[in-house]
mmCIF file of C-alpha atoms in Angstrom:
data_model
loop_
_atom_site.group_PDB
_atom_site.id
_atom_site.type_symbol
_atom_site.label_atom_id
_atom_site.label_comp_id
_atom_site.label_asym_id
_atom_site.label_seq_id
_atom_site.Cartn_x
_atom_site.Cartn_y
_atom_site.Cartn_z
ATOM 1 C CA LYS A 19 10.434 17.175 6.766
ATOM 2 C CA LYS A 20 7.330 19.866 6.261
ATOM 3 C CA ILE A 21 5.377 17.020 7.652
ATOM 4 C CA ALA A 22 6.759 15.923 10.502
ATOM 5 C CA GLY A 23 6.641 19.953 12.083
ATOM 6 C CA LYS A 24 2.639 19.305 11.713
ATOM 7 C CA VAL A 25 3.010 15.418 14.144
ATOM 8 C CA GLN A 26 1.741 15.788 17.494
ATOM 9 C CA PRO A 27 4.677 13.924 19.009
ATOM 10 C CA THR A 28 1.894 13.027 21.880
ATOM 11 C CA LEU A 29 -0.161 10.855 19.658
ATOM 12 C CA GLY A 30 0.339 7.806 18.082
ATOM 13 C CA THR A 31 1.721 7.348 14.719
ATOM 14 C CA GLU A 32 -1.276 6.131 13.185
ATOM 15 C CA ARG A 33 -2.564 9.365 14.309
ATOM 16 C CA ASN A 34 -0.266 11.559 12.850
ATOM 17 C CA ASP A 35 0.150 12.640 9.457
ATOM 18 C CA GLY A 36 2.758 10.141 6.839
ATOM 19 C CA ILE A 37 4.642 9.886 3.256
ATOM 20 C CA SER A 38 4.069 6.665 1.183
ATOM 21 C CA ILE A 39 7.092 5.887 -1.675
ATOM 22 C CA LYS A 40 7.688 4.751 -5.014
ATOM 23 C CA LEU A 41 11.227 2.519 -4.888
ATOM 24 C CA SER A 42 11.164 3.002 -8.704
ATOM 25 C CA ALA A 43 11.187 6.414 -8.609
ATOM 26 C CA LEU A 44 13.564 7.101 -5.731
ATOM 27 C CA HIS A 45 16.771 4.853 -8.438
ATOM 28 C CA PRO A 46 17.056 4.562 -11.988
ATOM 29 C CA ARG A 47 17.402 0.811 -12.920
ATOM 30 C CA TYR A 48 14.785 -0.190 -10.369
ATOM 31 C CA GLU A 49 14.776 -4.534 -11.731
ATOM 32 C CA VAL A 50 15.236 -7.727 -10.913
ATOM 33 C CA ALA A 51 18.151 -7.023 -12.975
ATOM 34 C CA GLN A 52 20.107 -5.036 -10.802
ATOM 35 C CA HIS A 53 19.420 -6.177 -7.806
ATOM 36 C CA ALA A 54 22.753 -6.099 -6.311
ATOM 37 C CA ARG A 55 23.246 -2.974 -6.907
ATOM 38 C CA VAL A 56 19.485 -1.447 -5.771
ATOM 39 C CA MET A 57 20.401 -3.580 -2.520
ATOM 40 C CA ARG A 58 23.724 -1.045 -2.612
ATOM 41 C CA GLU A 59 22.199 2.217 -3.709
ATOM 42 C CA LEU A 60 19.134 2.344 -2.980
ATOM 43 C CA VAL A 61 18.610 1.045 0.321
ATOM 44 C CA PRO A 62 20.958 3.084 2.109
ATOM 45 C CA ARG A 63 19.152 5.889 1.263
ATOM 46 C CA VAL A 64 15.546 5.084 1.504
ATOM 47 C CA TRP A 65 17.269 4.127 5.340
ATOM 48 C CA GLY A 66 17.750 8.071 5.913
ATOM 49 C CA LEU A 67 14.187 8.602 4.922
ATOM 50 C CA CYS A 68 13.352 5.438 7.027
ATOM 51 C CA GLU A 69 15.534 7.041 9.578
ATOM 52 C CA LEU A 70 13.729 10.796 9.738
ATOM 53 C CA ALA A 71 10.882 8.650 9.690
ATOM 54 C CA ALA A 72 11.403 7.041 12.667
ATOM 55 C CA GLN A 73 12.159 10.325 14.459
ATOM 56 C CA ALA A 74 9.479 12.239 14.336
ATOM 57 C CA ASN A 75 7.066 9.969 15.057
ATOM 58 C CA ILE A 76 5.847 9.532 11.425
ATOM 59 C CA SER A 77 5.085 6.703 8.593
ATOM 60 C CA LEU A 78 6.884 5.546 6.106
ATOM 61 C CA THR A 79 4.386 3.385 2.953
ATOM 62 C CA ILE A 80 6.596 2.236 0.676
ATOM 63 C CA ASP A 81 3.982 1.991 -2.823
ATOM 64 C CA ALA A 82 3.133 -1.052 -4.614
ATOM 65 C CA GLU A 83 4.920 -1.770 -8.115
ATOM 66 C CA GLU A 84 4.150 -3.680 -11.157
ATOM 67 C CA VAL A 85 3.884 -8.074 -10.554
ATOM 68 C CA ASP A 86 7.422 -8.468 -11.877
ATOM 69 C CA ARG A 87 9.155 -6.478 -8.491
ATOM 70 C CA LEU A 88 7.290 -8.016 -6.399
ATOM 71 C CA GLU A 89 10.505 -9.855 -5.157
ATOM 72 C CA LEU A 90 12.551 -7.443 -5.507
ATOM 73 C CA SER A 91 10.809 -4.500 -3.460
ATOM 74 C CA LEU A 92 9.925 -7.655 -0.206
ATOM 75 C CA ASP A 93 13.867 -7.959 -0.284
ATOM 76 C CA VAL A 94 14.398 -4.034 0.045
ATOM 77 C CA PHE A 95 12.348 -3.679 2.989
ATOM 78 C CA GLU A 96 12.979 -6.954 4.721
ATOM 79 C CA ALA A 97 16.289 -4.999 4.212
ATOM 80 C CA LEU A 98 14.855 -1.950 6.087
ATOM 81 C CA ALA A 99 12.951 -3.467 8.285
ATOM 82 C CA ALA A 100 16.154 -5.387 9.630
ATOM 83 C CA GLN A 101 17.049 -1.622 10.465
ATOM 84 C CA VAL A 102 14.350 -0.830 11.713
ATOM 85 C CA ALA A 103 14.673 -4.336 14.185
ATOM 86 C CA LEU A 104 18.004 -2.596 15.452
ATOM 87 C CA HIS A 105 16.913 1.163 15.535
ATOM 88 C CA PHE A 106 13.567 2.029 15.942
ATOM 89 C CA PRO A 107 11.691 -1.188 17.193
ATOM 90 C CA GLN A 108 9.719 1.050 18.860
ATOM 91 C CA TRP A 109 7.953 2.584 15.834
ATOM 92 C CA SER A 110 5.576 1.313 14.068
ATOM 93 C CA GLY A 111 4.961 3.804 11.619
ATOM 94 C CA PHE A 112 7.336 1.173 9.059
ATOM 95 C CA GLY A 113 4.746 -0.484 6.248
ATOM 96 C CA LEU A 114 4.238 -1.752 1.799
ATOM 97 C CA ALA A 115 1.019 -1.419 0.257
ATOM 98 C CA MET A 116 -0.583 -4.554 -0.974
ATOM 99 C CA GLN A 117 -2.771 -5.045 -4.102
ATOM 100 C CA SER A 118 -5.155 -8.164 -3.908
ATOM 101 C CA TYR A 119 -5.262 -8.058 -7.240
ATOM 102 C CA GLN A 120 -2.315 -9.771 -7.240
ATOM 103 C CA THR A 121 -4.067 -13.707 -7.460
ATOM 104 C CA ARG A 122 -0.696 -14.492 -4.839
ATOM 105 C CA ALA A 123 -2.261 -11.372 -2.430
ATOM 106 C CA LEU A 124 -2.537 -13.618 0.640
ATOM 107 C CA GLU A 125 0.400 -15.167 0.480
ATOM 108 C CA LEU A 126 1.727 -11.889 0.278
ATOM 109 C CA ILE A 127 0.204 -11.313 3.139
ATOM 110 C CA ALA A 128 1.744 -14.534 4.977
ATOM 111 C CA HIS A 129 4.864 -13.197 4.167
ATOM 112 C CA VAL A 130 4.660 -10.349 5.709
ATOM 113 C CA ILE A 131 3.175 -11.027 9.216
ATOM 114 C CA ALA A 132 6.360 -13.033 9.369
ATOM 115 C CA LEU A 133 8.054 -11.250 8.643
ATOM 116 C CA ALA A 134 6.751 -8.864 11.477
ATOM 117 C CA ARG A 135 7.314 -11.453 14.503
ATOM 118 C CA GLN A 136 10.397 -12.368 12.794
ATOM 119 C CA TYR A 137 11.415 -8.485 13.848
ATOM 120 C CA LYS A 138 9.064 -8.419 16.381
ATOM 121 C CA LEU A 139 7.695 -5.458 14.851
ATOM 122 C CA ARG A 140 4.635 -3.768 13.882
ATOM 123 C CA PHE A 141 3.351 -3.008 10.405
ATOM 124 C CA MET A 142 1.461 -0.805 8.319
ATOM 125 C CA CYS A 143 0.499 -2.266 5.733
ATOM 126 C CA ARG A 144 -2.033 -1.216 3.000
ATOM 127 C CA LEU A 145 -4.492 -2.619 1.051
ATOM 128 C CA VAL A 146 -5.670 -2.015 -2.070
ATOM 129 C CA LYS A 147 -6.781 -3.794 -5.408
ATOM 130 C CA GLY A 148 -4.029 -2.187 -7.677
ATOM 131 C CA ALA A 149 -3.665 0.063 -10.520
ATOM 132 C CA TYR A 150 -1.441 -1.390 -13.317
ATOM 133 C CA TRP A 151 -3.878 -3.917 -14.439
ATOM 134 C CA ASP A 152 -3.387 -3.557 -17.765
ATOM 135 C CA ALA A 153 -0.391 -3.570 -18.329
ATOM 136 C CA GLU A 154 0.045 -7.339 -16.266
ATOM 137 C CA ILE A 155 -2.058 -8.501 -18.508
ATOM 138 C CA LYS A 156 -0.457 -6.567 -22.547
ATOM 139 C CA ARG A 157 2.624 -7.885 -20.541
ATOM 140 C CA ALA A 158 1.550 -11.733 -20.015
ATOM 141 C CA GLN A 159 0.256 -11.778 -23.257
ATOM 142 C CA GLU A 160 3.095 -10.868 -24.709
ATOM 143 C CA LEU A 161 5.782 -13.069 -22.882
ATOM 144 C CA GLY A 162 3.412 -15.997 -23.227
ATOM 145 C CA LEU A 163 2.766 -16.933 -19.733
ATOM 146 C CA PRO A 164 0.525 -19.828 -19.308
ATOM 147 C CA HIS A 165 -1.428 -17.744 -16.229
ATOM 148 C CA TYR A 166 -1.374 -14.081 -15.803
ATOM 149 C CA PRO A 167 -0.738 -12.961 -12.730
ATOM 150 C CA VAL A 168 -3.762 -10.380 -11.528
ATOM 151 C CA PHE A 169 -7.621 -11.281 -11.931
ATOM 152 C CA THR A 170 -9.385 -11.099 -15.176
ATOM 153 C CA HIS A 171 -13.070 -10.234 -13.032
ATOM 154 C CA LYS A 172 -13.069 -7.205 -11.133
ATOM 155 C CA HIS A 173 -15.864 -9.884 -8.429
ATOM 156 C CA HIS A 174 -13.043 -11.513 -8.393
ATOM 157 C CA THR A 175 -10.542 -8.978 -6.839
ATOM 158 C CA ASP A 176 -13.029 -7.717 -4.758
ATOM 159 C CA VAL A 177 -13.486 -11.574 -2.780
ATOM 160 C CA SER A 178 -9.597 -11.343 -2.835
ATOM 161 C CA TYR A 179 -9.036 -7.870 -0.756
ATOM 162 C CA LEU A 180 -12.653 -8.902 1.423
ATOM 163 C CA ALA A 181 -10.185 -12.142 2.298
ATOM 164 C CA CYS A 182 -7.258 -9.968 2.802
ATOM 165 C CA ALA A 183 -8.801 -7.712 4.886
ATOM 166 C CA ARG A 184 -9.966 -10.343 7.296
ATOM 167 C CA ALA A 185 -6.293 -11.863 6.681
ATOM 168 C CA LEU A 186 -4.902 -8.361 8.275
ATOM 169 C CA LEU A 187 -7.268 -7.715 10.836
ATOM 170 C CA ASP A 188 -6.747 -11.290 12.305
ATOM 171 C CA VAL A 189 -3.066 -10.058 13.163
ATOM 172 C CA PRO A 190 -3.397 -6.731 15.544
ATOM 173 C CA ASP A 191 0.136 -8.116 16.711
ATOM 174 C CA ALA A 192 2.036 -7.536 13.609
ATOM 175 C CA ILE A 193 -0.994 -5.511 10.851
ATOM 176 C CA TYR A 194 -2.511 -1.892 11.848
ATOM 177 C CA PRO A 195 -3.970 -2.312 8.685
ATOM 178 C CA GLN A 196 -4.813 0.837 5.951
ATOM 179 C CA PHE A 197 -8.253 -0.641 3.776
ATOM 180 C CA ALA A 198 -8.208 1.952 0.542
ATOM 181 C CA THR A 199 -11.415 1.708 -1.881
ATOM 182 C CA HIS A 200 -13.878 3.553 -2.934
ATOM 183 C CA ASN A 201 -16.329 0.972 -3.204
ATOM 184 C CA ALA A 202 -19.143 1.693 -0.329
ATOM 185 C CA ALA A 203 -19.691 -2.823 -0.652
ATOM 186 C CA THR A 204 -16.251 -2.742 0.574
ATOM 187 C CA ILE A 205 -16.157 -0.250 3.165
ATOM 188 C CA ALA A 206 -19.562 -1.726 4.286
ATOM 189 C CA ALA A 207 -18.049 -5.319 4.602
ATOM 190 C CA ILE A 208 -14.624 -3.753 6.253
ATOM 191 C CA LEU A 209 -16.432 -1.486 8.543
ATOM 192 C CA GLN A 210 -18.712 -5.037 9.907
ATOM 193 C CA MET A 211 -15.540 -7.367 10.121
ATOM 194 C CA ALA A 212 -14.252 -4.997 12.157
ATOM 195 C CA ALA A 213 -16.342 -4.486 14.473
ATOM 196 C CA ARG A 214 -16.402 -8.285 15.147
ATOM 197 C CA THR A 215 -13.015 -8.525 15.664
ATOM 198 C CA GLY A 216 -12.204 -5.018 17.721
ATOM 199 C CA ALA A 217 -8.933 -4.481 15.777
ATOM 200 C CA PRO A 218 -7.239 -1.039 15.197
ATOM 201 C CA PHE A 219 -7.617 -0.428 11.575
ATOM 202 C CA GLU A 220 -8.018 3.000 8.834
ATOM 203 C CA LEU A 221 -10.230 3.002 6.038
ATOM 204 C CA GLN A 222 -8.450 5.957 3.086
ATOM 205 C CA ARG A 223 -9.608 7.243 0.418
ATOM 206 C CA LEU A 224 -7.809 9.167 -2.619
ATOM 207 C CA HIS A 225 -7.661 12.938 -2.541
ATOM 208 C CA GLY A 226 -10.765 14.101 -4.886
ATOM 209 C CA MET A 227 -12.069 10.738 -5.711
ATOM 210 C CA GLY A 228 -14.955 9.249 -2.455
ATOM 211 C CA GLU A 229 -15.890 12.339 -1.428
ATOM 212 C CA GLY A 230 -19.037 11.449 -1.384
ATOM 213 C CA VAL A 231 -19.137 8.171 0.938
ATOM 214 C CA TYR A 232 -17.181 8.904 3.308
ATOM 215 C CA ARG A 233 -18.836 11.705 3.953
ATOM 216 C CA GLU A 234 -20.970 9.274 5.071
ATOM 217 C CA VAL A 235 -18.447 6.769 6.330
ATOM 218 C CA LEU A 236 -16.742 9.869 8.231
ATOM 219 C CA LYS A 237 -20.657 10.317 10.244
ATOM 220 C CA ASN A 238 -19.584 7.752 12.651
ATOM 221 C CA PRO A 239 -16.630 9.299 15.245
ATOM 222 C CA LEU A 240 -14.729 5.677 15.661
ATOM 223 C CA VAL A 241 -14.424 5.434 12.110
ATOM 224 C CA ALA A 242 -10.158 6.968 10.808
ATOM 225 C CA CYS A 243 -9.545 7.932 7.146
ATOM 226 C CA ARG A 244 -6.747 8.927 6.091
ATOM 227 C CA VAL A 245 -5.995 11.471 2.789
ATOM 228 C CA TYR A 246 -3.765 10.443 -0.108
ATOM 229 C CA ALA A 247 -2.276 13.387 -2.699
ATOM 230 C CA PRO A 248 0.026 13.100 -5.075
ATOM 231 C CA VAL A 249 2.736 15.660 -4.378
ATOM 232 C CA GLY A 250 5.455 17.028 -7.257
ATOM 233 C CA ALA A 251 5.606 18.663 -10.751
ATOM 234 C CA HIS A 252 3.232 17.891 -13.458
ATOM 235 C CA ARG A 253 6.035 15.361 -15.082
ATOM 236 C CA ASP A 254 6.459 14.025 -11.672
ATOM 237 C CA LEU A 255 2.895 12.773 -11.570
ATOM 238 C CA LEU A 256 1.630 11.685 -15.188
ATOM 239 C CA ALA A 257 2.051 8.205 -14.872
ATOM 240 C CA TYR A 258 -0.081 9.451 -11.127
ATOM 241 C CA LEU A 259 -2.917 10.951 -12.636
ATOM 242 C CA VAL A 260 -3.248 8.364 -16.055
ATOM 243 C CA ARG A 261 -4.233 5.254 -13.409
ATOM 244 C CA ARG A 262 -5.910 7.815 -11.588
ATOM 245 C CA LEU A 263 -8.036 8.709 -14.562
ATOM 246 C CA LEU A 264 -7.983 4.895 -15.988
ATOM 247 C CA GLU A 265 -9.075 4.195 -12.562
ATOM 248 C CA ASN A 266 -12.163 6.274 -12.483
ATOM 249 C CA GLY A 267 -13.347 5.218 -15.557
ATOM 250 C CA ALA A 268 -12.890 1.415 -14.709
ATOM 251 C CA ASN A 269 -15.297 2.462 -12.130
ATOM 252 C CA THR A 270 -17.832 4.310 -13.506
ATOM 253 C CA SER A 271 -20.530 0.709 -14.453
ATOM 254 C CA PHE A 272 -20.468 0.686 -10.512
ATOM 255 C CA VAL A 273 -21.042 4.491 -9.389
ATOM 256 C CA HIS A 274 -24.311 4.176 -11.961
ATOM 257 C CA GLN A 275 -25.660 0.803 -10.809
ATOM 258 C CA MET A 276 -24.771 1.576 -7.169
ATOM 259 C CA ALA A 277 -26.788 5.160 -7.774
#
């Protein structure tokens, strides 16, 4: 309601503030083994948030989870998309966060594009590199899996991110792409690709990060940037803060090299 109170009704959904929600934070047993319970209990709760967002003309993004919850998230996403198509077909603010470090990232994008066309909607898709790498690697090792579900080299994730970015920019009828990155080389590549396709898009950064590079990027008034800020008490945000610390540590050598 606080976000909706500052909305400018004359602007498009992509020009207004929005909210990103984590499904695992809204249900105590957000796991595949509890699929029926999640669909029965969580979907109506999230739909209530979607209704408020649609009526206020703001965006609502379902945040990314660990790999083993992806299919569950997609089932929830499709159930909600069907409701959006039925009740708010003109609302283009419903979306999903995607992680390029997953080895099936391109297949995920193809699936979401198919859903957009099936339900005649336009989704907002937030492309990130991924924030659970250590946990994904450890889980795969503990389970003795034959392969990792994520790329194990940073440059592979970087290449995957650009491939995913191109796939998202190629379908402006189905997707409004949102590129979340603090990597200067990645930002430059996206700006080049977007200039060639002419597709609308936005860049995103986390509050307190990437301020220097975006200060330069946003000298171009045609480039839009959304700033993500976490909301909640310290207890609720502890896991988020730990992931950001790990991300900062992983980026340190890159920052020094670019400098």
